[in-house]
mmCIF file of C-alpha atoms in Angstrom:
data_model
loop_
_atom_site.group_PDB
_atom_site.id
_atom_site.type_symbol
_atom_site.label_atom_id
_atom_site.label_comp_id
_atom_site.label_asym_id
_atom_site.label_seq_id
_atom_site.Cartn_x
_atom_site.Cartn_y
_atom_site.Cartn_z
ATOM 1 C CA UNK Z 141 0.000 0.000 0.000
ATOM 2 C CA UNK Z 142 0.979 3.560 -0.595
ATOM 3 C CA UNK Z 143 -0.299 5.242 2.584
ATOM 4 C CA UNK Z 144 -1.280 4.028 5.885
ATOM 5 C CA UNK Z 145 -4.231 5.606 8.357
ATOM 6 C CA UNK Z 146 -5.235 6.208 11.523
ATOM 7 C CA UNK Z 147 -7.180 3.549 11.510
ATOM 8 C CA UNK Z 148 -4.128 1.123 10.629
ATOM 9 C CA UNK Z 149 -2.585 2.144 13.043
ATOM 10 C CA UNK Z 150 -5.519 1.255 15.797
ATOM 11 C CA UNK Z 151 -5.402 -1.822 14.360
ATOM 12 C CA UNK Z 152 -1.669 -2.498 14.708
ATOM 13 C CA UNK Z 153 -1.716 -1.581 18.246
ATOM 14 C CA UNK Z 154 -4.097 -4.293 19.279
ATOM 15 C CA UNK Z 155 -2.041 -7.623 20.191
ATOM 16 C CA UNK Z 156 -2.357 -10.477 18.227
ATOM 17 C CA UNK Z 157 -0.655 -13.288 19.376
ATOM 18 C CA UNK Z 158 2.641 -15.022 18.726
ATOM 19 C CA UNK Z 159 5.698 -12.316 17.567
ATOM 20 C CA UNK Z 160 5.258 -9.483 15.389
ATOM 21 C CA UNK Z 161 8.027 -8.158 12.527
ATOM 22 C CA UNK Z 162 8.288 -4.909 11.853
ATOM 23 C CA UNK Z 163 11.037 -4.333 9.229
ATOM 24 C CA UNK Z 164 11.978 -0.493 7.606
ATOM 25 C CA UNK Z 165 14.125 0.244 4.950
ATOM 26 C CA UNK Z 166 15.253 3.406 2.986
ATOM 27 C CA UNK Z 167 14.082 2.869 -0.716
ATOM 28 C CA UNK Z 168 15.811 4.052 -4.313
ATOM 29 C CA UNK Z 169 13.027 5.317 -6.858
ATOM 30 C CA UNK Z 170 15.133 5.958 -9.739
ATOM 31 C CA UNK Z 171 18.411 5.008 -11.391
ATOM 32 C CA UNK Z 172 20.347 1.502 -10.988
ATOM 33 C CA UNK Z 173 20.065 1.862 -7.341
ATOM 34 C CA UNK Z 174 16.759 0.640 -7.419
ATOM 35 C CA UNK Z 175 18.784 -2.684 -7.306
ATOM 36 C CA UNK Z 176 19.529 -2.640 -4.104
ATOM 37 C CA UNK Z 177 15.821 -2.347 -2.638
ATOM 38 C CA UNK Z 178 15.291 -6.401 -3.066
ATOM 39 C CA UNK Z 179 19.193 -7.315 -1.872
ATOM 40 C CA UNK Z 180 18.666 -5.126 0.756
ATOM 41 C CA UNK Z 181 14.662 -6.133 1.989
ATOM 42 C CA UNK Z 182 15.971 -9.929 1.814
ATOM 43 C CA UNK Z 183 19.286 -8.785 4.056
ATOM 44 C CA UNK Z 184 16.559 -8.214 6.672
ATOM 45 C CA UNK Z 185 14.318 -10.672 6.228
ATOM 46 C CA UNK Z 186 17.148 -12.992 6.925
ATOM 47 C CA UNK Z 187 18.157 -11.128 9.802
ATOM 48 C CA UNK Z 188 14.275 -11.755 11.015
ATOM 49 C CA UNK Z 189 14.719 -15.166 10.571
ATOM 50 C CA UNK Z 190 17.373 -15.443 12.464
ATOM 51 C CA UNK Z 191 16.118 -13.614 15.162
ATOM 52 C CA UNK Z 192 12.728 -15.953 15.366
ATOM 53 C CA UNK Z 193 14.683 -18.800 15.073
ATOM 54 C CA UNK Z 194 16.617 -17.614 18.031
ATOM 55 C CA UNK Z 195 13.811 -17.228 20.305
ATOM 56 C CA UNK Z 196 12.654 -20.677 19.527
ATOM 57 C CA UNK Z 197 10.418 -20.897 16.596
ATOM 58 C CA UNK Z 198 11.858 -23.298 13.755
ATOM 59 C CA UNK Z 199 10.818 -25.501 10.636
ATOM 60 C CA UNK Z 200 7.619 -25.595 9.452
ATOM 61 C CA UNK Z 201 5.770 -22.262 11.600
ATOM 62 C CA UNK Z 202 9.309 -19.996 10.926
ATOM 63 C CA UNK Z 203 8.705 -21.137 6.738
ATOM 64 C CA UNK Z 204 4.703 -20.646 7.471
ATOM 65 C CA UNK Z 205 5.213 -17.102 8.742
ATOM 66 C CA UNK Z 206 8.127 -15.565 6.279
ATOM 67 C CA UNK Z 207 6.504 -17.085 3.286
ATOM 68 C CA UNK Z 208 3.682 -13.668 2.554
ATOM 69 C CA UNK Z 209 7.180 -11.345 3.169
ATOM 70 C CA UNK Z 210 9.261 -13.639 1.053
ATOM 71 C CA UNK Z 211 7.056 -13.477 -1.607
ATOM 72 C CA UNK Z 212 7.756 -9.769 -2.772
ATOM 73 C CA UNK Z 213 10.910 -10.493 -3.341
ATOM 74 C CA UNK Z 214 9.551 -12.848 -6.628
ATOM 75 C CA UNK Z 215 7.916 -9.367 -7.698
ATOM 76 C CA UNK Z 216 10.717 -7.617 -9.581
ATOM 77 C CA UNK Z 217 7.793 -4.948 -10.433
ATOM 78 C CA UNK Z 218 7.082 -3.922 -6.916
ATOM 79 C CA UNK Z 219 11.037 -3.014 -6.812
ATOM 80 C CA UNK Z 220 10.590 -0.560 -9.740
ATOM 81 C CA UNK Z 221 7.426 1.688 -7.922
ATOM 82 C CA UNK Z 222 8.887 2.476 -4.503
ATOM 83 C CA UNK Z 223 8.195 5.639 -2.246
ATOM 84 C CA UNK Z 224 11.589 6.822 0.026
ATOM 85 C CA UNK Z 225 10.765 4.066 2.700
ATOM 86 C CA UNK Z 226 9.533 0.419 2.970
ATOM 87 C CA UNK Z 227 8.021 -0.480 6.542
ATOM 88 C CA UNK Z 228 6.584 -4.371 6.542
ATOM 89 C CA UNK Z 229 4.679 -5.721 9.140
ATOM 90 C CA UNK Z 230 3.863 -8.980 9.504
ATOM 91 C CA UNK Z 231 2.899 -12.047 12.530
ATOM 92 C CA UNK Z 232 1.897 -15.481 11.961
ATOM 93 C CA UNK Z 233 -1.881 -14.518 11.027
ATOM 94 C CA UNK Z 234 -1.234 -10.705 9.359
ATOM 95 C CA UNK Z 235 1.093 -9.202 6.263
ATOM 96 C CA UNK Z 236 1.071 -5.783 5.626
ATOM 97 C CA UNK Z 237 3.731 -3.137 4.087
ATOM 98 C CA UNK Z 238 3.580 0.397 3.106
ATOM 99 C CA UNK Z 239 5.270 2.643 0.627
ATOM 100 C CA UNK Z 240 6.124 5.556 2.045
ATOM 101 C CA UNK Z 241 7.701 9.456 1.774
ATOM 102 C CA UNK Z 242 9.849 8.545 4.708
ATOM 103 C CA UNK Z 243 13.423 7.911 4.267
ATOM 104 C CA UNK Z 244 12.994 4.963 7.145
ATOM 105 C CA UNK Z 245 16.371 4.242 9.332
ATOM 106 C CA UNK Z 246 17.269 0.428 8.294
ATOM 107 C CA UNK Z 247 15.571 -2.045 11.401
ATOM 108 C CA UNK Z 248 14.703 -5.023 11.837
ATOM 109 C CA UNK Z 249 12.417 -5.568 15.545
ATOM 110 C CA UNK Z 250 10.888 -8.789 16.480
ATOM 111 C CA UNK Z 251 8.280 -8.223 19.754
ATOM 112 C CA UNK Z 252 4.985 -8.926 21.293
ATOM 113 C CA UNK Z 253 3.875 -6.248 19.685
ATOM 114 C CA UNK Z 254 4.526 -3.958 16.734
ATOM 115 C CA UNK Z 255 7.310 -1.198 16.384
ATOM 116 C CA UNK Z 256 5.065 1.862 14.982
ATOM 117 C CA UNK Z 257 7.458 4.881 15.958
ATOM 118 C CA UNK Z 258 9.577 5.083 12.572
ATOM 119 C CA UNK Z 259 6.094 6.139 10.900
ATOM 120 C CA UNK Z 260 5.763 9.278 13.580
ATOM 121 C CA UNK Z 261 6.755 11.341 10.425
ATOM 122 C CA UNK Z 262 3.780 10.723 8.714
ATOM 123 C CA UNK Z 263 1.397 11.260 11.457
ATOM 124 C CA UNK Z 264 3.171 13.891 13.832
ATOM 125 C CA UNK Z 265 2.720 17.858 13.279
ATOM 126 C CA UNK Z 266 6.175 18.722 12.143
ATOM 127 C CA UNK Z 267 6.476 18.324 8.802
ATOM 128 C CA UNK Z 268 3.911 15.902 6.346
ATOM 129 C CA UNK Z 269 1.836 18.419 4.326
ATOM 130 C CA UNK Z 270 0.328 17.993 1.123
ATOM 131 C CA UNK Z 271 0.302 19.777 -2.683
ATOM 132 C CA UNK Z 272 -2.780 20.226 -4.762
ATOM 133 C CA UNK Z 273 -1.298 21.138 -8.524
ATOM 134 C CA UNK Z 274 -3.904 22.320 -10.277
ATOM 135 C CA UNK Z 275 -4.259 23.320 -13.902
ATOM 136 C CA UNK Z 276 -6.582 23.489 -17.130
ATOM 137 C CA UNK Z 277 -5.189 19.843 -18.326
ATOM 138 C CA UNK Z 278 -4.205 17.959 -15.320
ATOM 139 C CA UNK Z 279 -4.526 17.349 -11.504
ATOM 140 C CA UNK Z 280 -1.756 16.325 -9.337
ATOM 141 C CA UNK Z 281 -1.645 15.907 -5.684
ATOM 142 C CA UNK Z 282 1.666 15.470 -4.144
ATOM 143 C CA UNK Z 283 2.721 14.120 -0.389
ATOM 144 C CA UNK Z 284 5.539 15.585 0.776
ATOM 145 C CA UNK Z 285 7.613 15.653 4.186
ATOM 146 C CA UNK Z 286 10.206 17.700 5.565
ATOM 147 C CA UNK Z 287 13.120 16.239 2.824
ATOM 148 C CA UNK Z 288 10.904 14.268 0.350
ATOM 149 C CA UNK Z 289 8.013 14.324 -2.023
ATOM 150 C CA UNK Z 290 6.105 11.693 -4.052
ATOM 151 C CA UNK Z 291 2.649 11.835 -6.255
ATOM 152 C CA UNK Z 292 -1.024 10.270 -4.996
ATOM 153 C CA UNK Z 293 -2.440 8.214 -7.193
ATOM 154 C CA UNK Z 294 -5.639 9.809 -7.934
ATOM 155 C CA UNK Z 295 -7.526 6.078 -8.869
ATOM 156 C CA UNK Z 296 -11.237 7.565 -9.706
ATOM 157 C CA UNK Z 297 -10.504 11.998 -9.457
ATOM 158 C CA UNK Z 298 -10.918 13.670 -13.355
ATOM 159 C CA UNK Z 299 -7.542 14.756 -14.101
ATOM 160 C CA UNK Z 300 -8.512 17.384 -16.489
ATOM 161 C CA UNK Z 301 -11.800 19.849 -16.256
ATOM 162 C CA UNK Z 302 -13.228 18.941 -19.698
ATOM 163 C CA UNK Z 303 -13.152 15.541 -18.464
ATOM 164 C CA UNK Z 304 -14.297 16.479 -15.015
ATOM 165 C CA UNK Z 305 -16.812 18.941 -16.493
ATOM 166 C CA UNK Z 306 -17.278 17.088 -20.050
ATOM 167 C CA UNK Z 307 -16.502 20.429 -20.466
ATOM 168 C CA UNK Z 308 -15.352 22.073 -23.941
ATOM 169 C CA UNK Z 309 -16.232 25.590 -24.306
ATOM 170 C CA UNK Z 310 -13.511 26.688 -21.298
ATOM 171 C CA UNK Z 311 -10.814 25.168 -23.356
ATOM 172 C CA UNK Z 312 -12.417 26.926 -26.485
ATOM 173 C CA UNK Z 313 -13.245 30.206 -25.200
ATOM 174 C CA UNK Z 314 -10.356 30.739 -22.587
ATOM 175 C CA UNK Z 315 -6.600 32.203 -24.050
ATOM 176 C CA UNK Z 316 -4.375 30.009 -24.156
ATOM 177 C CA UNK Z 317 -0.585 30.397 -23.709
ATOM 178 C CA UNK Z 318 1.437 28.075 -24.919
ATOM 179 C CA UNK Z 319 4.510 27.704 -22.896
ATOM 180 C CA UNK Z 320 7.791 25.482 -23.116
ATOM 181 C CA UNK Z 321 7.706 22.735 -20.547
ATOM 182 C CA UNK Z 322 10.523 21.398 -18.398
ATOM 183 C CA UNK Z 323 9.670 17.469 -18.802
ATOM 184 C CA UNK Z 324 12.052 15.818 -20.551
ATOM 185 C CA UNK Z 325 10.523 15.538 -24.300
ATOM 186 C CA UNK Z 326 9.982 19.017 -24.708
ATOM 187 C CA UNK Z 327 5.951 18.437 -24.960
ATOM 188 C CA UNK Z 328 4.193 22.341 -25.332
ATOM 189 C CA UNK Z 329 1.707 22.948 -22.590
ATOM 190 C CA UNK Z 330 -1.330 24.956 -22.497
ATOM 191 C CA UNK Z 331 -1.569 27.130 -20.307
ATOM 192 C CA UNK Z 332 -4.631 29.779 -18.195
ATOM 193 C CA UNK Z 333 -3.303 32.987 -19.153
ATOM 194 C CA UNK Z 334 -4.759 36.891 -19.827
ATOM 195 C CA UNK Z 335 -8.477 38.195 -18.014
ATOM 196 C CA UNK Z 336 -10.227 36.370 -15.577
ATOM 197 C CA UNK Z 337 -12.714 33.901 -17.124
ATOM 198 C CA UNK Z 338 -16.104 35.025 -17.325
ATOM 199 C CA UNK Z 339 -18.808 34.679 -14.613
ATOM 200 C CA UNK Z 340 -20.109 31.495 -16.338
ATOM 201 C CA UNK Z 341 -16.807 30.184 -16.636
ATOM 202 C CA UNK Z 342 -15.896 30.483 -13.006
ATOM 203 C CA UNK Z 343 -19.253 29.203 -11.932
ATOM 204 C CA UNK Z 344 -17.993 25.916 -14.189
ATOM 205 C CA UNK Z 345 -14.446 26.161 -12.603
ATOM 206 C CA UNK Z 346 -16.426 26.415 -9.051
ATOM 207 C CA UNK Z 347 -18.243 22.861 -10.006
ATOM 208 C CA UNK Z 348 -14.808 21.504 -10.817
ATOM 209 C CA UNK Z 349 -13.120 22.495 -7.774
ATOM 210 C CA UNK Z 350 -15.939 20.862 -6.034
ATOM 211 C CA UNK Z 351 -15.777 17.535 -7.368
ATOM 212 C CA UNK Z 352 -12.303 17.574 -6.544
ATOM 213 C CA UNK Z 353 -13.054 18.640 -2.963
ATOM 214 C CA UNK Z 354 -15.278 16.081 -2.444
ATOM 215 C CA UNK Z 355 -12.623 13.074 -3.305
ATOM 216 C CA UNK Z 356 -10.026 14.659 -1.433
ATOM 217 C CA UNK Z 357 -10.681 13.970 2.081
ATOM 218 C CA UNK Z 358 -10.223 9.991 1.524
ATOM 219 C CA UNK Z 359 -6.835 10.985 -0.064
ATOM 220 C CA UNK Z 360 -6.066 13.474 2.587
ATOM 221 C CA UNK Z 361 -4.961 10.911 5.317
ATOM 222 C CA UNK Z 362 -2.181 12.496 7.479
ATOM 223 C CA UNK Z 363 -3.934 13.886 10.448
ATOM 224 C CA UNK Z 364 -3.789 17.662 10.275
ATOM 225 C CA UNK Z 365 -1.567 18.088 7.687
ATOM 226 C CA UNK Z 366 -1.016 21.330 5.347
ATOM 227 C CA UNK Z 367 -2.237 21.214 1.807
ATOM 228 C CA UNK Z 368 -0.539 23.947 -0.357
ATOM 229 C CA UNK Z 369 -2.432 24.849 -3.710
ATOM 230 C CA UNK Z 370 -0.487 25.389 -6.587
ATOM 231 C CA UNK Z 371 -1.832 27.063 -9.847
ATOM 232 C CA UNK Z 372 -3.011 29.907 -11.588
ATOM 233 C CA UNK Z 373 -3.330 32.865 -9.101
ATOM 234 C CA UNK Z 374 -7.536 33.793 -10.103
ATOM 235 C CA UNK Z 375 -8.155 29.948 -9.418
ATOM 236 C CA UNK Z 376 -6.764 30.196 -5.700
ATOM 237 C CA UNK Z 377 -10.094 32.185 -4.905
ATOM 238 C CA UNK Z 378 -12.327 30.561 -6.674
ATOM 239 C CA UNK Z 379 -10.924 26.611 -5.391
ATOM 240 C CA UNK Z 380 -10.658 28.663 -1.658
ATOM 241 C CA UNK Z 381 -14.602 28.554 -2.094
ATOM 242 C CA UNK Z 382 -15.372 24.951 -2.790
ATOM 243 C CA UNK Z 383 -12.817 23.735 0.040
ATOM 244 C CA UNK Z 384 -13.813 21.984 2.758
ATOM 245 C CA UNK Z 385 -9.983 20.979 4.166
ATOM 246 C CA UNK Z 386 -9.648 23.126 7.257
ATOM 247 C CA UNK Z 387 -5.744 22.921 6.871
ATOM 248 C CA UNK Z 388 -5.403 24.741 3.527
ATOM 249 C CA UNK Z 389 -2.721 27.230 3.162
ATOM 250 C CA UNK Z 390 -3.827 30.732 2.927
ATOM 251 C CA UNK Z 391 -0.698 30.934 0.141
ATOM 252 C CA UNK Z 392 -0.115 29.049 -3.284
ATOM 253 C CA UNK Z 393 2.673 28.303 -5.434
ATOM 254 C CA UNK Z 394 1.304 30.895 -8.404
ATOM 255 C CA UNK Z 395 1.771 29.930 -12.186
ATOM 256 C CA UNK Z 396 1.572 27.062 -14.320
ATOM 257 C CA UNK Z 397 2.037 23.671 -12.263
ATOM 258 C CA UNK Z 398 2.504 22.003 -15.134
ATOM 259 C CA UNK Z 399 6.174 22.858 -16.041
ATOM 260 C CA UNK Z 400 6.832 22.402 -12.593
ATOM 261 C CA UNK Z 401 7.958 18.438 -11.345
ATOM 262 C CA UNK Z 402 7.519 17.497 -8.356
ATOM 263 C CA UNK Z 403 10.697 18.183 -6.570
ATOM 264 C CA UNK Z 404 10.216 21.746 -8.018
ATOM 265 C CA UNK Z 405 7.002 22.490 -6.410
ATOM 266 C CA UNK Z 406 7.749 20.659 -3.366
ATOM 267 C CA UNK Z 407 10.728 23.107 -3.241
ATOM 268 C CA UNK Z 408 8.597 26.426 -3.674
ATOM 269 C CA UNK Z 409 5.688 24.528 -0.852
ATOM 270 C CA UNK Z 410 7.890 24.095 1.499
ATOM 271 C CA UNK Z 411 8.770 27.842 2.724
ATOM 272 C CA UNK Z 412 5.157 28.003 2.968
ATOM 273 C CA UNK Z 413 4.374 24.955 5.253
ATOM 274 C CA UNK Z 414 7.402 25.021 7.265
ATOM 275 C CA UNK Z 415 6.654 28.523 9.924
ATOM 276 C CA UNK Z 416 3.521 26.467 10.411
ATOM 277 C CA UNK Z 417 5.292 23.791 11.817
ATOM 278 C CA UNK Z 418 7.752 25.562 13.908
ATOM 279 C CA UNK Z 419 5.010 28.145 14.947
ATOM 280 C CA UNK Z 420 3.438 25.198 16.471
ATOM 281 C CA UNK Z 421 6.415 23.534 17.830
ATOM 282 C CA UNK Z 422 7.349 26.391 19.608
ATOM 283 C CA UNK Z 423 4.175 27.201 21.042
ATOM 284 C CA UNK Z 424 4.055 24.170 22.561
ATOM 285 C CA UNK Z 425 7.493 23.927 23.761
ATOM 286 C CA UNK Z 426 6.636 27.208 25.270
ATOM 287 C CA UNK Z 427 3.272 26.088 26.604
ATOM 288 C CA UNK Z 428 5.881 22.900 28.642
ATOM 289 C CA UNK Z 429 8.146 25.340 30.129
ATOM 290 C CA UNK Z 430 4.995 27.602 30.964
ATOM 291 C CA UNK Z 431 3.478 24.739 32.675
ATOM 292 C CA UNK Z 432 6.070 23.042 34.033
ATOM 293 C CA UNK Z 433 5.500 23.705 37.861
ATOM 294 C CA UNK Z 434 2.258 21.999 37.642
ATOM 295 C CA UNK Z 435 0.707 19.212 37.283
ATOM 296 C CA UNK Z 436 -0.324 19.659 33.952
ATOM 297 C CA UNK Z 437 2.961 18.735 32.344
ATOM 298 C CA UNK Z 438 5.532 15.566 33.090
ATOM 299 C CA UNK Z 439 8.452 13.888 31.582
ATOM 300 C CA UNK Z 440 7.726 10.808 33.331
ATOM 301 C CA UNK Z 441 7.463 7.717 30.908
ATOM 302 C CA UNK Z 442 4.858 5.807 33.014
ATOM 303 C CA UNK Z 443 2.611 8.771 33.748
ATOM 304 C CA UNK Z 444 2.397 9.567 30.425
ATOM 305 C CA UNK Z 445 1.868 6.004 29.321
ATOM 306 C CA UNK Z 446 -1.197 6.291 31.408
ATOM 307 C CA UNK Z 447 -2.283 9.664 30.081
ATOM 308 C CA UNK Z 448 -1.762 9.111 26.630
ATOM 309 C CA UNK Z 449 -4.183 5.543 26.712
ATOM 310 C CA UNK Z 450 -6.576 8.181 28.689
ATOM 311 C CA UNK Z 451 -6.258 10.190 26.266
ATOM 312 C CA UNK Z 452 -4.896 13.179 28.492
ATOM 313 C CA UNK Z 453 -2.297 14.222 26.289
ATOM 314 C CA UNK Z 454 -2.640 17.258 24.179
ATOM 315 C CA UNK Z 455 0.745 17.616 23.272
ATOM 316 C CA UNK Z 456 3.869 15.167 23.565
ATOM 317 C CA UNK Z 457 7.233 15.519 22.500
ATOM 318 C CA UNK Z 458 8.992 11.814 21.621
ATOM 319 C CA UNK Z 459 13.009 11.352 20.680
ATOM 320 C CA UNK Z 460 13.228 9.574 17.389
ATOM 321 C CA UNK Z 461 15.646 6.358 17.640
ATOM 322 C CA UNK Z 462 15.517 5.766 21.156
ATOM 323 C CA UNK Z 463 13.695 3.561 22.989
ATOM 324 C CA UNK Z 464 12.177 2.734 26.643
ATOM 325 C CA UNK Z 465 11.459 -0.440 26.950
ATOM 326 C CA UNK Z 466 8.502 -2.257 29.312
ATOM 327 C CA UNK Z 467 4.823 -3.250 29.532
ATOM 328 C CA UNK Z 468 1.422 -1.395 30.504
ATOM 329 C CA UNK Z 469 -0.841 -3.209 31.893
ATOM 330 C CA UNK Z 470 -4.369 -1.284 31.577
ATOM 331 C CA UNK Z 471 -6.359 -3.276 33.714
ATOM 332 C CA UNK Z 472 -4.539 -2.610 36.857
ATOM 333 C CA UNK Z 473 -3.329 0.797 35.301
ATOM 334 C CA UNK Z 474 0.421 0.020 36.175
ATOM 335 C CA UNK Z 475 3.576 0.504 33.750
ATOM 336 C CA UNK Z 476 6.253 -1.630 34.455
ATOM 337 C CA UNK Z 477 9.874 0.135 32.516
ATOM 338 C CA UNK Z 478 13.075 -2.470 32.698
ATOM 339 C CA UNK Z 479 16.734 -1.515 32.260
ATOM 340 C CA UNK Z 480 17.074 -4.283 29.530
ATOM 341 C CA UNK Z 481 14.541 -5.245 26.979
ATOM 342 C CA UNK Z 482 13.027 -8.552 28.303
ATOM 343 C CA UNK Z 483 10.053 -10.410 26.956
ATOM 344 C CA UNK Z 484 6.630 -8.976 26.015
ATOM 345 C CA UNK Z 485 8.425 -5.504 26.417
ATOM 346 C CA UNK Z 486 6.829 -2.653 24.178
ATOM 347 C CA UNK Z 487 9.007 0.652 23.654
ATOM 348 C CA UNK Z 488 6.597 2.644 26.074
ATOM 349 C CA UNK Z 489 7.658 6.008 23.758
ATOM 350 C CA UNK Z 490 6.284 4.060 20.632
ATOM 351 C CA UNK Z 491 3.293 3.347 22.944
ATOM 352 C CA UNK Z 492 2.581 6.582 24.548
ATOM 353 C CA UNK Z 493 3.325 8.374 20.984
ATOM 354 C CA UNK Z 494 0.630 6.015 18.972
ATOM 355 C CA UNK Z 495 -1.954 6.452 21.903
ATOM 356 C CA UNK Z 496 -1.385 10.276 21.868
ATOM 357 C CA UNK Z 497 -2.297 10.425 18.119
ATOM 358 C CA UNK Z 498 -5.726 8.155 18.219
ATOM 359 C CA UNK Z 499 -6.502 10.457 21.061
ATOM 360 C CA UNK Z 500 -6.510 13.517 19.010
ATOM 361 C CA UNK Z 501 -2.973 15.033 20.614
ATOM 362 C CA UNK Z 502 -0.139 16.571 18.597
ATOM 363 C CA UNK Z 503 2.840 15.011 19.041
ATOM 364 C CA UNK Z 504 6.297 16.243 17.724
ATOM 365 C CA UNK Z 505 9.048 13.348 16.937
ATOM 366 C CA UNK Z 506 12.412 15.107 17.729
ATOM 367 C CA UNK Z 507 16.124 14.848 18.417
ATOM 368 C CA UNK Z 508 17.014 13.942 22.156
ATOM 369 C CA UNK Z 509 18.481 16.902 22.444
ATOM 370 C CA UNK Z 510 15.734 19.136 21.303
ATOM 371 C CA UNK Z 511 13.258 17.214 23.962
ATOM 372 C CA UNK Z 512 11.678 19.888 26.714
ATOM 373 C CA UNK Z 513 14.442 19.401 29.856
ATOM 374 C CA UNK Z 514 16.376 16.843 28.130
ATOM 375 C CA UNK Z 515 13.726 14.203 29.281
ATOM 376 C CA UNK Z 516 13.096 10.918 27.639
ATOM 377 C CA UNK Z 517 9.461 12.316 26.630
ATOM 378 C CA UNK Z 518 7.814 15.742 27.795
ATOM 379 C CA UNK Z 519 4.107 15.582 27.864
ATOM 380 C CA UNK Z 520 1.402 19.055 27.970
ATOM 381 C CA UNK Z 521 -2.040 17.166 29.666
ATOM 382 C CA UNK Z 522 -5.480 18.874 28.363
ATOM 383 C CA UNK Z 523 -6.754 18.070 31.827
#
């Protein structure tokens, strides 16, 4: 799959039994390093085997459980269609992967439960947004992160207005520019250019734009995140009108989209997306330190364990790439954190990060040493 929801993610969190493999790899799109996604996907499935085999499981259940992961390595085509990151979950009972903009650190984790926090990325609010290219002869929405970019497959959205309108006059009646384009065969592309289209016209443009909007929000999956229009400046108004998306950007990317690819408009979104981000980074870093006297902040793993499956937590801050390993036990509301990984551990960060985001909280996946106080997590309650 080529995105992954909130409602994966409840799923994943539920315990099935037996172990669960959660394996993430960076991923080549282009050039002959696409080669090494398959060497380097069956590098960790072996290292997975090995791993299950150490804590006990051999012959016929270890073959039984590899086999649905195994099996995209006899798919050379999969190889050739990848996102910047691979993440592959699997147990005895479940297979699942997902294609990703995240450039994933390699990792292979076998546990009683899933390892989610590699996707925080995708979910947290610092730095997944989205671009809406929009033009007379095409449609193209883009998912980008803080240092990558790739297109949505639109499956059943019109890609042009005359086909989303069966619509001919606008293409008749409207000047057209035609301007060089940057792909690589040189292809002439119309262009909107000159007045404003006509009342009429807009009202047809107005129809458009709402057709889009109403696909969008099953395409629009990361929770919260930016969507940055890109287009003809006297469409911004007009699409401003249909949308329902309460994260749109108040600024475009103005001009033609369509000589634009991708890494070129994700280079003119980001400026745009990025102070929203840090604007609300900062206010809740300042909102901690504000707060921090009283009992409506912590950086103590367990208590925030406890919030977060509560659903106290309006805003938690989580250090990528480390971990804090133990079990919660909600019945007897008790979290249990060991020096050394043991058995049925969970990282309790991964936990209380996952938690925080099915709750509705914003949670901001950051370098230890940007963490509030240098804790191992730093947590803002709503109550």
């Amino acid at each position: 799959m080529d995105t992954i929801t909130i409602k994966d993610l409840m799923i994943f969190l539920h315990k099935q039994s037996g172990w669960h493999v959660s394996l993430f790899m960076p991923t080549h799109q282009a050039g002959r390093e696409v080669e090494q996604n398959p060497i380097r996907y069956k590098n960790l499935l072996q290292e997975a085997q090995r791993r299950l085999a150490a804590k006990g499981m051999r012959g016929s259940d270890l073959r039984e459980m590899l086999a649905p992961a195994q099996n995209l390595l006899e798919r050379p085509g999969f190889w050739q269609h990848q996102s910047h990151g691979l993440a592959v979950f699997f147990t005895g009972e479940t297979f699942d992967y997902f294609r990703l903009p995240i450039p994933f650190e390699e990792m292979a984790i076998i546990a009683d439960g899933f390892h989610l926090k590699p996707l925080l990325p995708f979910f947290t609010s610092d730095g997944h947004f989205y671009i809406l290219a929009l033009s007379q002869n095409q449609i193209r929405l883009l998912e980008g992160t803080r240092h990558s970019v790739d297109q949505i497959n639109l499956e059943d959205m019109p890609e042009s207005m005359a086909e989303g309108l069966q619509y001919e006059r606008f293409i008749k009646d409207t000047q057209v520019h035609t301007g060089t384009s940057s792909g690589r065969d040189g292809d002439r592309a119309g262009v909107f250019h000159g007045h404003d289209p006509s009342d009429e016209d807009k009202t047809r443009i107005l129809r458009w734009f709402q057709k889009i909007d109403d696909t969008l929000p099953s395409l629009l999956l990361g929770e919260g995140s930016p969507l940055v229009l890109a287009g003809v400046e006297y469409l911004f108004p007009l699409y401003k009108q249909a949308n329902t998306y309460p994260y749109l950007v108040e600024e475009g990317i103005p001009g033609n989209p369509e000589e634009l690819k991708p890494e070129e408009l994700h280079t003119l979104a980001w400026p745009l997306v990025q102070p929203r981000f840090l604007e609300a980074q900062e206010k809740a870093t300042a909102r901690f330190y504000q707060m921090s006297n009283t009992d409506q902040t912590t950086t103590d793993v367990a208590q925030a364990v406890i919030a977060a499956h509560h659903g106290r937590i309006a805003e938690l801050f989580v250090p990528l790439n480390q971990h804090v390993w133990g079990v919660y036990d909600p019945e007897q509301v008790e979290v249990h954190i060991h020096q050394e990984r043991q058995t049925g551990d969970r990282d309790l960060l991964d936990l209380a990060a996952m938690q925080t985001i099915l709750n509705g909280g914003a949670v901001y996946a950051l370098k230890p040493e940007q963490i509030p106080d240098n804790a191992p997590l730093a947590a803002v309650f709503r109550y």
